[in-house]
PDB file of C-alpha atoms in Angstrom:
ATOM      1  CA  CYS I 752      -0.549   0.082   0.233  1.00 95.00           C
ATOM      2  CA  ASP I 753       2.959   2.035   0.723  1.00 92.00           C
ATOM      3  CA  GLY I 754       4.747   1.197  -2.067  1.00 92.00           C
ATOM      4  CA  LEU I 755       2.313   2.200  -4.291  1.00 94.00           C
ATOM      5  CA  PHE I 756       0.958   5.268  -2.879  1.00 94.00           C
ATOM      6  CA  ILE I 757       2.924   6.783  -0.736  1.00 91.00           C
ATOM      7  CA  PHE I 758       6.344   5.084  -3.229  1.00 90.00           C
ATOM      8  CA  GLY I 759       4.377   5.654  -6.857  1.00 90.00           C
ATOM      9  CA  ARG I 760       7.030   2.183  -7.445  1.00 90.00           C
ATOM     10  CA  ASP I 761       4.421  -0.456  -9.729  1.00 89.00           C
ATOM     11  CA  GLU I 762       3.330  -3.179  -8.942  1.00 92.00           C
ATOM     12  CA  ALA I 763       5.071  -6.068 -10.729  1.00 90.00           C
ATOM     13  CA  SER I 764       8.454  -4.345  -8.900  1.00 88.00           C
ATOM     14  CA  LEU I 765       6.854  -4.564  -5.881  1.00 89.00           C
ATOM     15  CA  LEU I 766       6.347  -7.960  -6.203  1.00 88.00           C
ATOM     16  CA  GLU I 767       9.240  -9.708  -7.050  1.00 85.00           C
ATOM     17  CA  GLU I 768      11.563  -6.862  -4.703  1.00 84.00           C
ATOM     18  CA  ASP I 769       9.966  -6.053  -1.501  1.00 83.00           C
ATOM     19  CA  LEU I 770       7.437  -8.760  -1.340  1.00 83.00           C
ATOM     20  CA  ASN I 771       9.457 -11.935  -2.965  1.00 79.00           C
ATOM     21  CA  PHE I 772      11.738 -12.849   0.653  1.00 74.00           C
ATOM     22  CA  HIS I 773       9.782 -15.748   1.260  1.00 79.00           C
ATOM     23  CA  PRO I 774       8.349 -18.725  -0.941  1.00 83.00           C
ATOM     24  CA  LEU I 775       4.880 -18.738   1.407  1.00 84.00           C
ATOM     25  CA  PHE I 776       4.076 -15.072   0.280  1.00 84.00           C
ATOM     26  CA  LYS I 777       2.968 -17.045  -3.519  1.00 86.00           C
ATOM     27  CA  LEU I 778       0.205 -17.997  -1.494  1.00 91.00           C
ATOM     28  CA  LEU I 779      -0.776 -14.148  -0.550  1.00 90.00           C
ATOM     29  CA  LYS I 780      -3.473 -12.883  -3.315  1.00 93.00           C
ATOM     30  CA  HIS I 781      -3.831  -9.208  -3.147  1.00 93.00           C
ATOM     31  CA  ARG I 782      -6.318  -7.037  -4.988  1.00 95.00           C
ATOM     32  CA  ILE I 783      -5.768  -3.114  -5.589  1.00 97.00           C
ATOM     33  CA  ASP I 784      -8.620  -1.265  -5.350  1.00 97.00           C
ATOM     34  CA  ARG I 785      -6.422   2.311  -6.572  1.00 96.00           C
ATOM     35  CA  GLU I 786      -9.689   4.324  -6.669  1.00 96.00           C
ATOM     36  CA  ASN I 787      -9.781   4.344  -2.996  1.00 96.00           C
ATOM     37  CA  LYS I 788      -6.437   3.757  -2.419  1.00 97.00           C
ATOM     38  CA  THR I 789      -6.511  -0.285  -0.101  1.00 97.00           C
ATOM     39  CA  VAL I 790      -4.220  -3.113  -0.791  1.00 97.00           C
ATOM     40  CA  THR I 791      -6.531  -6.202   0.402  1.00 97.00           C
ATOM     41  CA  VAL I 792      -4.285  -9.764   0.880  1.00 95.00           C
ATOM     42  CA  SER I 793      -5.725 -13.541   1.596  1.00 96.00           C
ATOM     43  CA  PHE I 794      -4.920 -16.713   1.530  1.00 95.00           C
ATOM     44  CA  LEU I 795      -4.789 -17.714  -2.566  1.00 94.00           C
ATOM     45  CA  GLY I 796      -7.566 -14.508  -2.177  1.00 92.00           C
ATOM     46  CA  THR I 797      -9.481 -17.025  -0.452  1.00 94.00           C
ATOM     47  CA  GLY I 798     -10.720 -14.319   1.743  1.00 92.00           C
ATOM     48  CA  LEU I 799      -8.968 -16.334   4.650  1.00 94.00           C
ATOM     49  CA  PHE I 800      -6.918 -14.743   6.770  1.00 92.00           C
ATOM     50  CA  LYS I 801      -7.727 -11.082   4.949  1.00 94.00           C
ATOM     51  CA  LYS I 802      -5.915  -7.700   6.040  1.00 95.00           C
ATOM     52  CA  THR I 803      -6.990  -4.597   4.072  1.00 97.00           C
ATOM     53  CA  ALA I 804      -4.270  -1.924   4.174  1.00 97.00           C
ATOM     54  CA  VAL I 805      -5.889   2.034   3.590  1.00 97.00           C
ATOM     55  CA  HIS I 806      -3.579   4.928   2.824  1.00 96.00           C
ATOM     56  CA  HIS I 807      -5.091   7.930   4.541  1.00 93.00           C
ATOM     57  CA  GLY I 808      -3.110  11.099   3.618  1.00 87.00           C
ATOM     58  CA  PRO I 809      -0.499  12.326   5.135  1.00 82.00           C
ATOM     59  CA  LEU I 810      -0.910   9.694   7.967  1.00 88.00           C
ATOM     60  CA  GLY I 811       0.477   7.150   5.205  1.00 91.00           C
ATOM     61  CA  SER I 812      -1.273   3.868   5.303  1.00 94.00           C
ATOM     62  CA  VAL I 813      -3.069   2.304   7.517  1.00 95.00           C
ATOM     63  CA  LEU I 814      -3.618  -1.448   8.252  1.00 94.00           C
ATOM     64  CA  LEU I 815      -6.847  -2.541   9.360  1.00 95.00           C
ATOM     65  CA  ASN I 816      -6.413  -4.049  12.996  1.00 91.00           C
ATOM     66  CA  GLY I 817      -9.133  -3.484  14.969  1.00 90.00           C
ATOM     67  CA  VAL I 818     -10.762  -0.829  13.784  1.00 92.00           C
ATOM     68  CA  SER I 819     -12.326  -0.143  10.418  1.00 95.00           C
ATOM     69  CA  GLU I 820     -12.037   1.590   6.908  1.00 95.00           C
ATOM     70  CA  ALA I 821     -14.496   3.960   7.562  1.00 95.00           C
ATOM     71  CA  GLU I 822     -13.030   4.839  11.628  1.00 95.00           C
ATOM     72  CA  VAL I 823      -9.347   4.644  10.305  1.00 94.00           C
ATOM     73  CA  ARG I 824     -10.753   7.364   6.518  1.00 94.00           C
ATOM     74  CA  SER I 825     -12.100   9.771  10.197  1.00 94.00           C
ATOM     75  CA  TRP I 826      -8.791  10.099  11.593  1.00 93.00           C
ATOM     76  CA  LYS I 827      -7.635  13.855  11.470  1.00 89.00           C
ATOM     77  CA  ALA I 828      -3.918  15.418  11.676  1.00 82.00           C
ATOM     78  CA  ASP I 829      -2.262  18.261  11.812  1.00 84.00           C
ATOM     79  CA  ILE I 830       1.076  17.354  10.158  1.00 83.00           C
ATOM     80  CA  PRO I 831       2.498  20.445   9.053  1.00 83.00           C
ATOM     81  CA  ALA I 832       3.600  21.123   4.859  1.00 82.00           C
ATOM     82  CA  ALA I 833       7.161  19.730   3.648  1.00 81.00           C
ATOM     83  CA  GLU I 834       9.536  22.779   3.455  1.00 85.00           C
ATOM     84  CA  PRO I 835      11.409  24.110   2.128  1.00 88.00           C
ATOM     85  CA  SER I 836       7.881  24.851  -0.243  1.00 89.00           C
ATOM     86  CA  ASP I 837      10.535  25.513  -3.385  1.00 92.00           C
ATOM     87  CA  PRO I 838      13.930  23.399  -2.748  1.00 91.00           C
ATOM     88  CA  ALA I 839      15.632  24.323  -5.966  1.00 92.00           C
ATOM     89  CA  ALA I 840      15.426  27.950  -4.740  1.00 95.00           C
ATOM     90  CA  VAL I 841      16.835  26.842  -1.420  1.00 95.00           C
ATOM     91  CA  PRO I 842      20.753  25.517  -0.828  1.00 94.00           C
ATOM     92  CA  TRP I 843      22.089  22.194  -0.203  1.00 91.00           C
ATOM     93  CA  PRO I 844      21.869  20.367   2.099  1.00 90.00           C
ATOM     94  CA  THR I 845      18.354  22.448   3.243  1.00 90.00           C
ATOM     95  CA  GLY I 846      17.285  22.381  -0.478  1.00 92.00           C
ATOM     96  CA  ASP I 847      18.591  21.464  -4.064  1.00 92.00           C
ATOM     97  CA  LEU I 848      19.910  24.479  -4.887  1.00 94.00           C
ATOM     98  CA  ASP I 849      23.875  24.034  -5.537  1.00 94.00           C
ATOM     99  CA  ALA I 850      23.718  20.222  -4.539  1.00 94.00           C
ATOM    100  CA  SER I 851      26.296  18.931  -6.695  1.00 94.00           C
ATOM    101  CA  ALA I 852      29.806  19.134  -7.565  1.00 94.00           C
ATOM    102  CA  PRO I 853      32.306  17.964  -9.866  1.00 94.00           C
ATOM    103  CA  VAL I 854      34.697  15.289  -8.719  1.00 94.00           C
ATOM    104  CA  PRO I 855      37.941  16.563  -7.576  1.00 95.00           C
ATOM    105  CA  GLU I 856      40.518  15.934 -10.092  1.00 94.00           C
ATOM    106  CA  THR I 857      43.290  15.194  -6.898  1.00 94.00           C
ATOM    107  CA  PHE I 858      40.683  11.951  -6.991  1.00 95.00           C
ATOM    108  CA  ASP I 859      40.775   9.061  -9.049  1.00 96.00           C
ATOM    109  CA  ARG I 860      37.621   8.944 -10.632  1.00 94.00           C
ATOM    110  CA  ALA I 861      38.436   5.793 -12.577  1.00 95.00           C
ATOM    111  CA  ARG I 862      38.625   3.845  -9.182  1.00 96.00           C
ATOM    112  CA  ILE I 863      35.433   5.949  -8.463  1.00 96.00           C
ATOM    113  CA  ASP I 864      33.144   4.723 -11.638  1.00 95.00           C
ATOM    114  CA  ALA I 865      34.303   1.022 -11.034  1.00 96.00           C
ATOM    115  CA  ALA I 866      33.176   1.043  -7.426  1.00 95.00           C
ATOM    116  CA  VAL I 867      29.806   2.885  -8.189  1.00 96.00           C
ATOM    117  CA  GLU I 868      29.474   0.071 -10.969  1.00 96.00           C
ATOM    118  CA  ARG I 869      29.748  -3.036  -8.867  1.00 96.00           C
ATOM    119  CA  VAL I 870      26.917  -2.077  -6.616  1.00 95.00           C
ATOM    120  CA  PHE I 871      24.237  -1.578  -9.758  1.00 96.00           C
ATOM    121  CA  THR I 872      25.557  -4.293 -11.471  1.00 96.00           C
ATOM    122  CA  GLU I 873      23.752  -7.391 -10.650  1.00 94.00           C
ATOM    123  CA  SER I 874      26.196 -10.310 -11.475  1.00 93.00           C
ATOM    124  CA  ASP I 875      25.240 -13.041  -9.227  1.00 94.00           C
ATOM    125  CA  PRO I 876      21.078 -14.030  -9.822  1.00 90.00           C
ATOM    126  CA  ASN I 877      20.962 -15.638  -6.789  1.00 88.00           C
ATOM    127  CA  HIS I 878      21.895 -12.728  -4.290  1.00 89.00           C
ATOM    128  CA  LEU I 879      20.951  -9.645  -6.022  1.00 88.00           C
ATOM    129  CA  LEU I 880      21.927  -6.163  -5.085  1.00 91.00           C
ATOM    130  CA  ARG I 881      18.804  -4.053  -6.195  1.00 90.00           C
ATOM    131  CA  THR I 882      20.489  -0.944  -5.251  1.00 94.00           C
ATOM    132  CA  ARG I 883      18.311   1.812  -5.534  1.00 93.00           C
ATOM    133  CA  ALA I 884      19.665   4.770  -4.543  1.00 94.00           C
ATOM    134  CA  PHE I 885      23.954   5.510  -4.374  1.00 95.00           C
ATOM    135  CA  LEU I 886      25.249   9.279  -3.128  1.00 94.00           C
ATOM    136  CA  ILE I 887      29.116  10.329  -2.225  1.00 95.00           C
ATOM    137  CA  ILE I 888      29.091  13.978  -0.352  1.00 95.00           C
ATOM    138  CA  HIS I 889      32.265  15.442  -0.311  1.00 95.00           C
ATOM    139  CA  ASP I 890      32.945  18.998   1.657  1.00 93.00           C
ATOM    140  CA  GLY I 891      29.202  19.155   2.216  1.00 92.00           C
ATOM    141  CA  ARG I 892      28.425  18.672  -1.435  1.00 94.00           C
ATOM    142  CA  ILE I 893      27.323  15.747  -3.763  1.00 96.00           C
ATOM    143  CA  ILE I 894      30.276  14.582  -6.380  1.00 96.00           C
ATOM    144  CA  VAL I 895      28.832  10.941  -7.031  1.00 96.00           C
ATOM    145  CA  GLU I 896      24.618  10.503  -8.105  1.00 96.00           C
ATOM    146  CA  ARG I 897      22.675   7.778  -9.093  1.00 97.00           C
ATOM    147  CA  TYR I 898      19.417   5.549  -8.718  1.00 96.00           C
ATOM    148  CA  GLY I 899      18.403   2.248  -9.795  1.00 93.00           C
ATOM    149  CA  LYS I 900      15.770   1.722 -12.362  1.00 88.00           C
ATOM    150  CA  GLY I 901      11.590   3.168 -11.591  1.00 86.00           C
ATOM    151  CA  ILE I 902      14.236   5.402  -9.131  1.00 92.00           C
ATOM    152  CA  SER I 903      14.106   8.862  -9.034  1.00 92.00           C
ATOM    153  CA  PRO I 904      15.868  12.191  -6.486  1.00 90.00           C
ATOM    154  CA  ASP I 905      12.194  12.368  -5.890  1.00 88.00           C
ATOM    155  CA  THR I 906      11.398   8.809  -4.759  1.00 90.00           C
ATOM    156  CA  PRO I 907      10.596   8.218  -1.063  1.00 89.00           C
ATOM    157  CA  LEU I 908      12.213   5.080   0.108  1.00 88.00           C
ATOM    158  CA  ILE I 909      12.103   2.939   2.806  1.00 84.00           C
ATOM    159  CA  SER I 910      14.403   4.492   5.460  1.00 84.00           C
ATOM    160  CA  TRP I 911      14.811   1.351   8.084  1.00 84.00           C
ATOM    161  CA  SER I 912      16.674   1.531  10.800  1.00 88.00           C
ATOM    162  CA  ILE I 913      18.286   5.547   9.183  1.00 89.00           C
ATOM    163  CA  ALA I 914      15.319   6.585  11.306  1.00 91.00           C
ATOM    164  CA  LYS I 915      16.523   5.929  14.323  1.00 92.00           C
ATOM    165  CA  SER I 916      19.912   8.367  13.546  1.00 93.00           C
ATOM    166  CA  VAL I 917      17.009  10.915  12.344  1.00 93.00           C
ATOM    167  CA  ALA I 918      15.087  10.050  15.884  1.00 93.00           C
ATOM    168  CA  SER I 919      17.815  10.570  17.591  1.00 95.00           C
ATOM    169  CA  ALA I 920      18.283  14.334  16.354  1.00 95.00           C
ATOM    170  CA  LEU I 921      15.166  15.475  16.462  1.00 95.00           C
ATOM    171  CA  VAL I 922      15.285  13.989  20.251  1.00 95.00           C
ATOM    172  CA  GLY I 923      17.962  15.710  20.871  1.00 95.00           C
ATOM    173  CA  ILE I 924      17.586  19.365  18.952  1.00 96.00           C
ATOM    174  CA  LEU I 925      14.004  18.845  22.097  1.00 95.00           C
ATOM    175  CA  VAL I 926      16.397  17.587  25.150  1.00 95.00           C
ATOM    176  CA  GLY I 927      18.741  20.626  24.031  1.00 97.00           C
ATOM    177  CA  GLU I 928      15.271  23.290  23.534  1.00 97.00           C
ATOM    178  CA  GLY I 929      14.847  22.022  27.415  1.00 95.00           C
ATOM    179  CA  LYS I 930      11.447  20.451  25.758  1.00 94.00           C
ATOM    180  CA  LEU I 931      12.852  16.826  26.963  1.00 94.00           C
ATOM    181  CA  ASP I 932      14.189  14.966  29.594  1.00 95.00           C
ATOM    182  CA  LEU I 933      15.935  11.932  28.229  1.00 95.00           C
ATOM    183  CA  ARG I 934      15.219  10.446  31.830  1.00 95.00           C
ATOM    184  CA  GLU I 935      12.095  11.109  32.692  1.00 94.00           C
ATOM    185  CA  PRO I 936       9.762   8.602  31.947  1.00 93.00           C
ATOM    186  CA  ALA I 937       8.502   7.879  28.664  1.00 93.00           C
ATOM    187  CA  PRO I 938       5.694  10.751  27.244  1.00 88.00           C
ATOM    188  CA  VAL I 939       3.366   7.677  26.255  1.00 93.00           C
ATOM    189  CA  PRO I 940       0.411   8.332  27.379  1.00 92.00           C
ATOM    190  CA  GLU I 941      -0.846   4.499  27.875  1.00 92.00           C
ATOM    191  CA  TRP I 942       1.898   4.131  30.081  1.00 95.00           C
ATOM    192  CA  ARG I 943       1.046   6.044  33.547  1.00 93.00           C
ATOM    193  CA  ASP I 944      -1.234   3.548  35.218  1.00 94.00           C
ATOM    194  CA  PRO I 945       0.457   3.775  38.029  1.00 93.00           C
ATOM    195  CA  ALA I 946       0.420  -0.794  38.692  1.00 95.00           C
ATOM    196  CA  ASP I 947       1.756  -0.925  34.680  1.00 96.00           C
ATOM    197  CA  PRO I 948       5.608  -1.526  35.686  1.00 95.00           C
ATOM    198  CA  ARG I 949       6.429   0.133  31.596  1.00 96.00           C
ATOM    199  CA  ARG I 950       6.422   3.543  33.595  1.00 96.00           C
ATOM    200  CA  ALA I 951       9.550   3.003  34.621  1.00 96.00           C
ATOM    201  CA  ILE I 952      10.822   3.550  31.044  1.00 97.00           C
ATOM    202  CA  THR I 953      12.406   6.472  30.392  1.00 97.00           C
ATOM    203  CA  LEU I 954      13.372   8.315  26.752  1.00 95.00           C
ATOM    204  CA  GLU I 955      16.811   7.360  27.046  1.00 96.00           C
ATOM    205  CA  HIS I 956      16.349   3.858  27.199  1.00 96.00           C
ATOM    206  CA  LEU I 957      13.701   4.006  23.925  1.00 94.00           C
ATOM    207  CA  LEU I 958      16.736   5.646  22.204  1.00 94.00           C
ATOM    208  CA  HIS I 959      19.145   3.199  23.031  1.00 94.00           C
ATOM    209  CA  MET I 960      16.945   0.567  22.547  1.00 92.00           C
ATOM    210  CA  SER I 961      16.444  -1.132  25.986  1.00 95.00           C
ATOM    211  CA  PRO I 962      13.266  -0.607  27.363  1.00 95.00           C
ATOM    212  CA  GLY I 963      12.676  -4.698  28.219  1.00 95.00           C
ATOM    213  CA  LEU I 964       9.927  -4.850  25.655  1.00 94.00           C
ATOM    214  CA  GLU I 965       9.242  -8.248  24.336  1.00 90.00           C
ATOM    215  CA  TRP I 966      10.140  -7.882  20.526  1.00 83.00           C
ATOM    216  CA  TYR I 967      10.347 -10.620  18.089  1.00 80.00           C
ATOM    217  CA  GLU I 968      11.198  -9.189  14.537  1.00 77.00           C
ATOM    218  CA  ALA I 969      11.213 -10.764  12.033  1.00 70.00           C
ATOM    219  CA  TYR I 970       9.894 -11.036   8.231  1.00 61.00           C
ATOM    220  CA  GLU I 971      10.559 -14.721   7.877  1.00 49.00           C
TER     221      GLU I 971
END
């Protein structure tokens, strides 16, 4: 759902590159409703184990789990518009103006080109790289920039663990402004009950990924 309606990817590439990491996934059949921006998946398309994801504006895609589609679509979000509004007119790195620079003459351009080519060359069909974006930044300017098939500088991509660094930086700014305290209980209303052991979890615990919460992460 995100891939189609946020990232702008095509259905075939999503199935092949993002959703093809386990053979059992072939037993799950999907139905796309482009008008209402929903994706529904079930076992062999029979309706068994059915799940639906709904794309809802700035909130992104929401997997329906205990709530109705109508309820999700009623949700409101006060999310400010992305800044800057005109990236081309704002200097890099806040915007895109003067983002690029030539490779310095002291660099071995041939070796750089060869290294980048290896990152995009699929030499082993059993271990595909599927590189989507590659940038080299030197002295605050982009000196090498290349994208995979169907990807451009404007294509949103899943950040995976990069989000941890971004979240830590944002929290650090708020701590510096005195709006958050790392050693205070995490500001999660559902954890405030005196009988809830989670009330002892601090923001620092969360940032260090050491809150003691049970978590099983598996993709296969």
